[in-house]
mmCIF file with all atom_site columns, C-alpha atoms in Angstrom:
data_model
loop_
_atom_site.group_PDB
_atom_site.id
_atom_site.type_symbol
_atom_site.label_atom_id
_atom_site.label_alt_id
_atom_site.label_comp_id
_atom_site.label_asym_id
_atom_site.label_entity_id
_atom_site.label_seq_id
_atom_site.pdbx_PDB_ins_code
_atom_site.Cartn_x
_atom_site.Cartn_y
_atom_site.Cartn_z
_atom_site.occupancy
_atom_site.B_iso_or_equiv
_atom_site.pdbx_formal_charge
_atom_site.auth_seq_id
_atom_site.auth_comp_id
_atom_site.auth_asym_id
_atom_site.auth_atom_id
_atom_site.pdbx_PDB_model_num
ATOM 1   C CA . UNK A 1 1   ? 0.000  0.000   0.000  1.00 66.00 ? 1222 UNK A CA 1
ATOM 2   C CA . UNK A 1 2   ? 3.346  2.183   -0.024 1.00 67.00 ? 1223 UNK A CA 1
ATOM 3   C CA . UNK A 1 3   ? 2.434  3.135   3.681  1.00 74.00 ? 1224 UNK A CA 1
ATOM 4   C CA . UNK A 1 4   ? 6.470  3.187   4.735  1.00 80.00 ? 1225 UNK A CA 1
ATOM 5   C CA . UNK A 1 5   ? 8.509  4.176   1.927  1.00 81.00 ? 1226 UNK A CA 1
ATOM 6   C CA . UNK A 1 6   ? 11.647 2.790   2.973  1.00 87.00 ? 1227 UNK A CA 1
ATOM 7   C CA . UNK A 1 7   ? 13.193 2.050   6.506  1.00 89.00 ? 1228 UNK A CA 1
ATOM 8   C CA . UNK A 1 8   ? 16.652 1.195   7.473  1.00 89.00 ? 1229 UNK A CA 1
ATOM 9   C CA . UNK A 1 9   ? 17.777 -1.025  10.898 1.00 92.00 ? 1230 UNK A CA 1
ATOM 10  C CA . UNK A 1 10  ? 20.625 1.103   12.536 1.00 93.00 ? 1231 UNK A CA 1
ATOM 11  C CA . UNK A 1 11  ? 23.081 -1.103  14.509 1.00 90.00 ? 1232 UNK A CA 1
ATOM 12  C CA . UNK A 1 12  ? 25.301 0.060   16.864 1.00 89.00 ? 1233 UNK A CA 1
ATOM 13  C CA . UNK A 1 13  ? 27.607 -0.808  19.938 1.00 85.00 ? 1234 UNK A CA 1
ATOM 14  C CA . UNK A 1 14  ? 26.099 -0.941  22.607 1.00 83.00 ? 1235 UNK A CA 1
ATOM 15  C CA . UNK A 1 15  ? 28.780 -1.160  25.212 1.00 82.00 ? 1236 UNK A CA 1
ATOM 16  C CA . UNK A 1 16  ? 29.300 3.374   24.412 1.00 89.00 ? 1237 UNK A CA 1
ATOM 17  C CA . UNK A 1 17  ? 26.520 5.013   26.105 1.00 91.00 ? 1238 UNK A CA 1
ATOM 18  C CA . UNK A 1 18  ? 23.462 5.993   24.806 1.00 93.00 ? 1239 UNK A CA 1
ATOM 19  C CA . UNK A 1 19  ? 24.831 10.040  24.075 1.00 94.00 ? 1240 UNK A CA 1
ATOM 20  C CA . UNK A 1 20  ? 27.734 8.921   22.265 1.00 94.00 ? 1241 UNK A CA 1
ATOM 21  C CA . UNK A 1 21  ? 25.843 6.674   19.834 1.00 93.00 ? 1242 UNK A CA 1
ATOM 22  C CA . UNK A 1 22  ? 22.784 9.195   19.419 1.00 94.00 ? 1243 UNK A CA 1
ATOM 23  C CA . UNK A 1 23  ? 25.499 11.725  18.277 1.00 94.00 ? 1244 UNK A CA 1
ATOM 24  C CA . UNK A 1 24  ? 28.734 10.414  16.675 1.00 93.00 ? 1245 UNK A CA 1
ATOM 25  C CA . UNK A 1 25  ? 29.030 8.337   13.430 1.00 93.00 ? 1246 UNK A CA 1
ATOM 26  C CA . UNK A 1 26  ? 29.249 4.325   13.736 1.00 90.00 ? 1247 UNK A CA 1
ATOM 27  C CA . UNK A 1 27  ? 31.457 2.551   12.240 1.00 89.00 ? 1248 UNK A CA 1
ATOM 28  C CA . UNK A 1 28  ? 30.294 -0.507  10.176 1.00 87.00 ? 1249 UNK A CA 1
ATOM 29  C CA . UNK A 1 29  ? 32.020 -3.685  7.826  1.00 86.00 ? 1250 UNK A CA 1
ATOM 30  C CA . UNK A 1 30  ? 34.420 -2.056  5.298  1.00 86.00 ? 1251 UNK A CA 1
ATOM 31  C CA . UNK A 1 31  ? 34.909 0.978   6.746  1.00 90.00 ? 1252 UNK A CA 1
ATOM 32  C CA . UNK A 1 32  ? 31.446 2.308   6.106  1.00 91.00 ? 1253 UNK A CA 1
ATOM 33  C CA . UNK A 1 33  ? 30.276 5.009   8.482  1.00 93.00 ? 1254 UNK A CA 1
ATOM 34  C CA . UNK A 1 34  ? 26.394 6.247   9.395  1.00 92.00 ? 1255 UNK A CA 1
ATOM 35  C CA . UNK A 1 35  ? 25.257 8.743   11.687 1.00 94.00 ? 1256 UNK A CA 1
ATOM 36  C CA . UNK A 1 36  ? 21.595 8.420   13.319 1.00 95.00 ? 1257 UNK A CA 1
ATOM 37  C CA . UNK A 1 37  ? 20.881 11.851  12.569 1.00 95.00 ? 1258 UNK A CA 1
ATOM 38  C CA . UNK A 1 38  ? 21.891 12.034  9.190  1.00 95.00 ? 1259 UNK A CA 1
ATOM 39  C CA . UNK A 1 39  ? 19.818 8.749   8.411  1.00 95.00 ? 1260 UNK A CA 1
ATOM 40  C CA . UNK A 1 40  ? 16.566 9.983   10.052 1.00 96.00 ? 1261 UNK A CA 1
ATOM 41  C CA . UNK A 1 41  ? 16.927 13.553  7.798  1.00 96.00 ? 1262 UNK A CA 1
ATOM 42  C CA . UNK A 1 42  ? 17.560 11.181  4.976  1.00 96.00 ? 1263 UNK A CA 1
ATOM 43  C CA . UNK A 1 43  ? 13.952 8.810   5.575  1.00 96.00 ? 1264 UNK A CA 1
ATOM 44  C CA . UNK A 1 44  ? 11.989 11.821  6.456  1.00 96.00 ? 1265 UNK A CA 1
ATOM 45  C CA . UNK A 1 45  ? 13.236 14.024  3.027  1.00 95.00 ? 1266 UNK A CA 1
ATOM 46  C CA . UNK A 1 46  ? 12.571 10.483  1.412  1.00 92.00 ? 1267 UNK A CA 1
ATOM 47  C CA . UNK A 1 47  ? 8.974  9.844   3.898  1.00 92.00 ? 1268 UNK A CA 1
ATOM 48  C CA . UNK A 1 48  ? 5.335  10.282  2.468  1.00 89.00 ? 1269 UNK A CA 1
ATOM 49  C CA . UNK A 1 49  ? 4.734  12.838  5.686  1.00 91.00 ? 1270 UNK A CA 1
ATOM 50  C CA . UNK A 1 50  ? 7.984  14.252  6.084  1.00 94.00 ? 1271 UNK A CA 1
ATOM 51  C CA . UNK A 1 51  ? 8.642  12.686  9.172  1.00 95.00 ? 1272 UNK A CA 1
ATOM 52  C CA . UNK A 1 52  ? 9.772  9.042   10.676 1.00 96.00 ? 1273 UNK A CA 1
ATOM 53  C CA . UNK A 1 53  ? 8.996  6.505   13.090 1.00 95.00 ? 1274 UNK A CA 1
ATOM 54  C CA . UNK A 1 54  ? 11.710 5.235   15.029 1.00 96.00 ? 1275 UNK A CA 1
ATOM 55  C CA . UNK A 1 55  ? 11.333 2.028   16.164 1.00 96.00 ? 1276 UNK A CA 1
ATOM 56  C CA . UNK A 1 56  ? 13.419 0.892   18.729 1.00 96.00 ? 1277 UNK A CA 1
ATOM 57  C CA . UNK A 1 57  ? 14.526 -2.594  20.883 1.00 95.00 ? 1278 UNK A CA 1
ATOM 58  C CA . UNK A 1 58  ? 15.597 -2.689  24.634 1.00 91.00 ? 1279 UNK A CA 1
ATOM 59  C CA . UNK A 1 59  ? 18.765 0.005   24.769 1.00 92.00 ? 1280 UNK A CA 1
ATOM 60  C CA . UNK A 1 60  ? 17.621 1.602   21.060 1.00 94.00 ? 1281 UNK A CA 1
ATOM 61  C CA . UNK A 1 61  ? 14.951 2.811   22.909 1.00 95.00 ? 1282 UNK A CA 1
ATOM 62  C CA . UNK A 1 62  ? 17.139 5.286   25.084 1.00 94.00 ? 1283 UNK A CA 1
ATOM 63  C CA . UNK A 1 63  ? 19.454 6.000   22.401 1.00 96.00 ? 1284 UNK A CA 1
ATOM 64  C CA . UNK A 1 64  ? 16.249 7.508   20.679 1.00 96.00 ? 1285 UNK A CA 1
ATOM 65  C CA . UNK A 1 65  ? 15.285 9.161   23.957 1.00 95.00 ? 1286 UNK A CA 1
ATOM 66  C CA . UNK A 1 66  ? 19.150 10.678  24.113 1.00 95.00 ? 1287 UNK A CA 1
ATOM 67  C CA . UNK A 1 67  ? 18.480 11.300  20.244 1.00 97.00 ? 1288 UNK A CA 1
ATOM 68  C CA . UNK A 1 68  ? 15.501 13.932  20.610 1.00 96.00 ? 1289 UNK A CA 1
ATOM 69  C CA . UNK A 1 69  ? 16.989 14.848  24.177 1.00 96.00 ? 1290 UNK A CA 1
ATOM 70  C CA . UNK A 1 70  ? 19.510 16.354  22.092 1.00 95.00 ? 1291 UNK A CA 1
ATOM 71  C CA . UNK A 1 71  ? 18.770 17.028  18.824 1.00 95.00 ? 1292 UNK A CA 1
ATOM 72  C CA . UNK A 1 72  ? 14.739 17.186  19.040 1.00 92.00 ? 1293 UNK A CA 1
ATOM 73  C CA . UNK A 1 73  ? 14.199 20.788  19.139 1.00 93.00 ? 1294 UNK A CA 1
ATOM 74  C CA . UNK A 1 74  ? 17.101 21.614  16.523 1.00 94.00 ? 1295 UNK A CA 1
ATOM 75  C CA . UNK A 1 75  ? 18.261 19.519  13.967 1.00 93.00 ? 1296 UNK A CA 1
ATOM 76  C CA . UNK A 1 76  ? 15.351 17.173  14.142 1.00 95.00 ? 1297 UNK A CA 1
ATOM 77  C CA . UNK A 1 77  ? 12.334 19.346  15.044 1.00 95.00 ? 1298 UNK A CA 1
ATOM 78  C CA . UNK A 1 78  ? 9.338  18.472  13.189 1.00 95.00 ? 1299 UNK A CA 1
ATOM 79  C CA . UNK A 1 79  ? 10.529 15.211  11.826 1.00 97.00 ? 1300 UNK A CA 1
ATOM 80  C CA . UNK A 1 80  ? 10.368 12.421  14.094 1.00 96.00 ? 1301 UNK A CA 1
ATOM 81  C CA . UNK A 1 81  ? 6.419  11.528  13.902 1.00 95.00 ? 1302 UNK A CA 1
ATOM 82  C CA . UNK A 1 82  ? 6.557  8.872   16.594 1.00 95.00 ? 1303 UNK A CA 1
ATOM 83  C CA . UNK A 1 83  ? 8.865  6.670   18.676 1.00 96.00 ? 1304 UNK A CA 1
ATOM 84  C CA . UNK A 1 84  ? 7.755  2.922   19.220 1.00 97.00 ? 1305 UNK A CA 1
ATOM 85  C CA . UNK A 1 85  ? 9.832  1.474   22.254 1.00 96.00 ? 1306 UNK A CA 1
ATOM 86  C CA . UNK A 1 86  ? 10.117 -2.614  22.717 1.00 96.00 ? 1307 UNK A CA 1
ATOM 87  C CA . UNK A 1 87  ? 11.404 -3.816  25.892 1.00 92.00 ? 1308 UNK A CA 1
ATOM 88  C CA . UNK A 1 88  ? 13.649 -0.545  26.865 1.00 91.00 ? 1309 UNK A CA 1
ATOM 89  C CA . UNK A 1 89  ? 14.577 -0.589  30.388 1.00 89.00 ? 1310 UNK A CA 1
ATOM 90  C CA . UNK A 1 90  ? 13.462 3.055   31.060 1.00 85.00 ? 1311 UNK A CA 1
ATOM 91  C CA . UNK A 1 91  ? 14.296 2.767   34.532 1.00 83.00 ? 1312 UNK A CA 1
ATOM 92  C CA . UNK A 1 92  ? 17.277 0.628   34.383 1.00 80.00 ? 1313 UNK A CA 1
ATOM 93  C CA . UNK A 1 93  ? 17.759 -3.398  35.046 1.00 80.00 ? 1314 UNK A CA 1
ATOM 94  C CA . UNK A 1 94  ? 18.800 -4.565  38.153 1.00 78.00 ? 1315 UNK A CA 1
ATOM 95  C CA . UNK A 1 95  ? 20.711 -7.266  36.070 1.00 78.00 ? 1316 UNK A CA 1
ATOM 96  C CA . UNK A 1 96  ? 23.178 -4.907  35.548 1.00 78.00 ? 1317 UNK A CA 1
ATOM 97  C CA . UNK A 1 97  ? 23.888 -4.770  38.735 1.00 78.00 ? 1318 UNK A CA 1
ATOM 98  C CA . UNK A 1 98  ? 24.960 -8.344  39.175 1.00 78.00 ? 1319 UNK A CA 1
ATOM 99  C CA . UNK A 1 99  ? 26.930 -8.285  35.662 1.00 75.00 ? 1320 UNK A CA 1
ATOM 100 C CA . UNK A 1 100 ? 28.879 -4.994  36.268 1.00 76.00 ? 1321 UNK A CA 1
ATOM 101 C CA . UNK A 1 101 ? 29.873 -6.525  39.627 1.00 77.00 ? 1322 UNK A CA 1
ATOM 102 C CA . UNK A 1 102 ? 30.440 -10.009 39.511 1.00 74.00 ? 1323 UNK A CA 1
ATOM 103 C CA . UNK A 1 103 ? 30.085 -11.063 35.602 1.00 72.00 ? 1324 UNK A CA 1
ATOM 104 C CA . UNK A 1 104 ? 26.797 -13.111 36.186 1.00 70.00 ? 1325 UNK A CA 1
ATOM 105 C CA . UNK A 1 105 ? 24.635 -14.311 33.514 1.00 65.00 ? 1326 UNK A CA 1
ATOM 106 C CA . UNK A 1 106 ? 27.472 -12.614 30.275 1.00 58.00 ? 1327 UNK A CA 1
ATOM 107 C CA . UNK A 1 107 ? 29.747 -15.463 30.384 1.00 51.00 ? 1328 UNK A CA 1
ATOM 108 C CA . UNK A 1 108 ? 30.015 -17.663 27.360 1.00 52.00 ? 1329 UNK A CA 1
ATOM 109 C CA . UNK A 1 109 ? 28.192 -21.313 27.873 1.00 58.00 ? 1330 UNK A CA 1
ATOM 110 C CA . UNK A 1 110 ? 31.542 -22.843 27.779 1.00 56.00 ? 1331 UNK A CA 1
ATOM 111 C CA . UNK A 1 111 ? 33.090 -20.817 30.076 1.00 53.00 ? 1332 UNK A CA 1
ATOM 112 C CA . UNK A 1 112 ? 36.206 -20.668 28.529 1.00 59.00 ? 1333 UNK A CA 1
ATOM 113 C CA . UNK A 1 113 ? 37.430 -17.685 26.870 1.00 64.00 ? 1334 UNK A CA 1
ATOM 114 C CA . UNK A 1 114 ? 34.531 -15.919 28.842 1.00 69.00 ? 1335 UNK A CA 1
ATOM 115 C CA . UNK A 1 115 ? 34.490 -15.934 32.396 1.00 74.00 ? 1336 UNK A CA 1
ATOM 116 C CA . UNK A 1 116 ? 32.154 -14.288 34.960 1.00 76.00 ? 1337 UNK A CA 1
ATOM 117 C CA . UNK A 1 117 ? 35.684 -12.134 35.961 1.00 77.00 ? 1338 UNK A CA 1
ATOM 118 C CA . UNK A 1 118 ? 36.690 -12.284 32.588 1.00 75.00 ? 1339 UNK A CA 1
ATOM 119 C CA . UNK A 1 119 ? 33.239 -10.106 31.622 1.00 73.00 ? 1340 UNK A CA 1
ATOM 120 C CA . UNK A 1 120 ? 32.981 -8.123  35.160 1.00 75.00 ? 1341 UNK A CA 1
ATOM 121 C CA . UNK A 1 121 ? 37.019 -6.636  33.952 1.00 76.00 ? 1342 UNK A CA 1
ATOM 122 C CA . UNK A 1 122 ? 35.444 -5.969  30.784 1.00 73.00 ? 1343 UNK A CA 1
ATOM 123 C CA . UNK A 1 123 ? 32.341 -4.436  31.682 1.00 75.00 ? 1344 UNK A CA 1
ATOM 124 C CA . UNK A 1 124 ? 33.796 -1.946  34.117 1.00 76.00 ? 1345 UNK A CA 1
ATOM 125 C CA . UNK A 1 125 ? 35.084 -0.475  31.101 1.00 75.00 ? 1346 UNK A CA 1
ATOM 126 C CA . UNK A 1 126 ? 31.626 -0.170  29.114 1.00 76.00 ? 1347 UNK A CA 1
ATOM 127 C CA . UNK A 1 127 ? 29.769 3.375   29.437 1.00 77.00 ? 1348 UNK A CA 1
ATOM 128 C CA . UNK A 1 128 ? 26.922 1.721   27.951 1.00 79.00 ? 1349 UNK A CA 1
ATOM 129 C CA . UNK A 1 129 ? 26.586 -0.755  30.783 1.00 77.00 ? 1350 UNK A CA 1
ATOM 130 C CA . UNK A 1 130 ? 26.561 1.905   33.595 1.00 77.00 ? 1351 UNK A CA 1
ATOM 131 C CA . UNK A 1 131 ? 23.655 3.286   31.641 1.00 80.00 ? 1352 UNK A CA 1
ATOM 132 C CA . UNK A 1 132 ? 21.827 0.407   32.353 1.00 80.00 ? 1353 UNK A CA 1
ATOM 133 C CA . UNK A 1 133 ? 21.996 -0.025  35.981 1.00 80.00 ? 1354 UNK A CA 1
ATOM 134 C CA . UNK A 1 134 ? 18.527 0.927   37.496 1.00 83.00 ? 1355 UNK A CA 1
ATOM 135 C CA . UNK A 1 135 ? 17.802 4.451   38.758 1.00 82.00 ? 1356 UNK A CA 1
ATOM 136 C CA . UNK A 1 136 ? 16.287 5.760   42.195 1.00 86.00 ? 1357 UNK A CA 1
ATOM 137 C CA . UNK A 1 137 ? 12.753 5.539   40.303 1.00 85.00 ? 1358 UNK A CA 1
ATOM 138 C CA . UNK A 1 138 ? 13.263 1.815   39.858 1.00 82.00 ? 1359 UNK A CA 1
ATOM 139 C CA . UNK A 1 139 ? 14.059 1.632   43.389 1.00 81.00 ? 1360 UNK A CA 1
ATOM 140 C CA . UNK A 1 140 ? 11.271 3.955   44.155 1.00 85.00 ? 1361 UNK A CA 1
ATOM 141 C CA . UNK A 1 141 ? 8.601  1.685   42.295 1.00 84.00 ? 1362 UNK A CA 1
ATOM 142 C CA . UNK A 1 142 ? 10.091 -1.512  43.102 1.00 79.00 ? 1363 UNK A CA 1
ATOM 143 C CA . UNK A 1 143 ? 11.600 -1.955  45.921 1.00 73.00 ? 1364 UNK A CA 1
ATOM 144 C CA . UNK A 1 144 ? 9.179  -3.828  48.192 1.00 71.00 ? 1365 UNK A CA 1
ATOM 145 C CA . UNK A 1 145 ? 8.790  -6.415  45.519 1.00 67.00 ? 1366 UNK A CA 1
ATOM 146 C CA . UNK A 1 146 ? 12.323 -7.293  46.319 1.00 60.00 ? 1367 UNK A CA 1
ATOM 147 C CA . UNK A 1 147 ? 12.030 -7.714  49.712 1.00 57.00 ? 1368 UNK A CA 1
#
């Protein structure tokens, strides 16, 4: 019915925090670079309406957040139409928690090359894991299930 023109899936490490990817260019296979905000101008000059959907899975969903946080009122007034979040922790996971400080539940099934202190070393170095860890709201709203 040539309701969505075109759309394009935007991958991205998600071990740099959420800022960092919302705002500097990624680098893909062969050296090939793309920038969120660039793509999103592209799709909405390209868009039936003028404007995009973003679509967005577990962390994408706060890199979009950290995407109009910044650049929502400037360079992309006007032409992000709606934001569809799946699964983003909005208020953090308390797994991260256990995985920035002991390595649980990252480790490879063999165990071999990836450790639980193998992945906590590694981890401490991640932004994008700290970004993760669940906020005072999460506390706030869920703390006496966890007693």
């Amino acid at each position: 019915d040539r309701l969505i023109n075109e759309f394009v899936p935007f991958a991205y490490d998600w071990r740099y925090d959420v800022f960092t990817v919302a705002s500097t260019s990624v680098l893909y296979p062969e050296g090939e670079e793309k920038s969120l905000i660039v793509e999103i101008k592209r799709l909405a000059d390209a868009s039936f309406t003028g404007k995009v959907t973003i679509i967005a899975h577990s962390n994408g969903g706060l890199v979009a957040k950290a995407l109009l946080h910044q650049y929502g009122e400037g360079e992309l007034a006007g032409l992000v139409d709606k934001v569809v979040m799946v699964g983003t922790p909005q208020l953090g996971t308390p797994k991260a928690i256990g995985s920035l400080l002991h390595g649980l539940d990252q480790s490879s099934p063999i165990g071999i090359w990836l450790n639980a202190g193998v992945v906590r070393d590694i981890t401490l170095n991640m932004p994008g894991a700290y970004g993760l860890l669940p906020s005072s709201k999460y506390f706030a709203k869920y703390a006496s299930d966890m007693i």
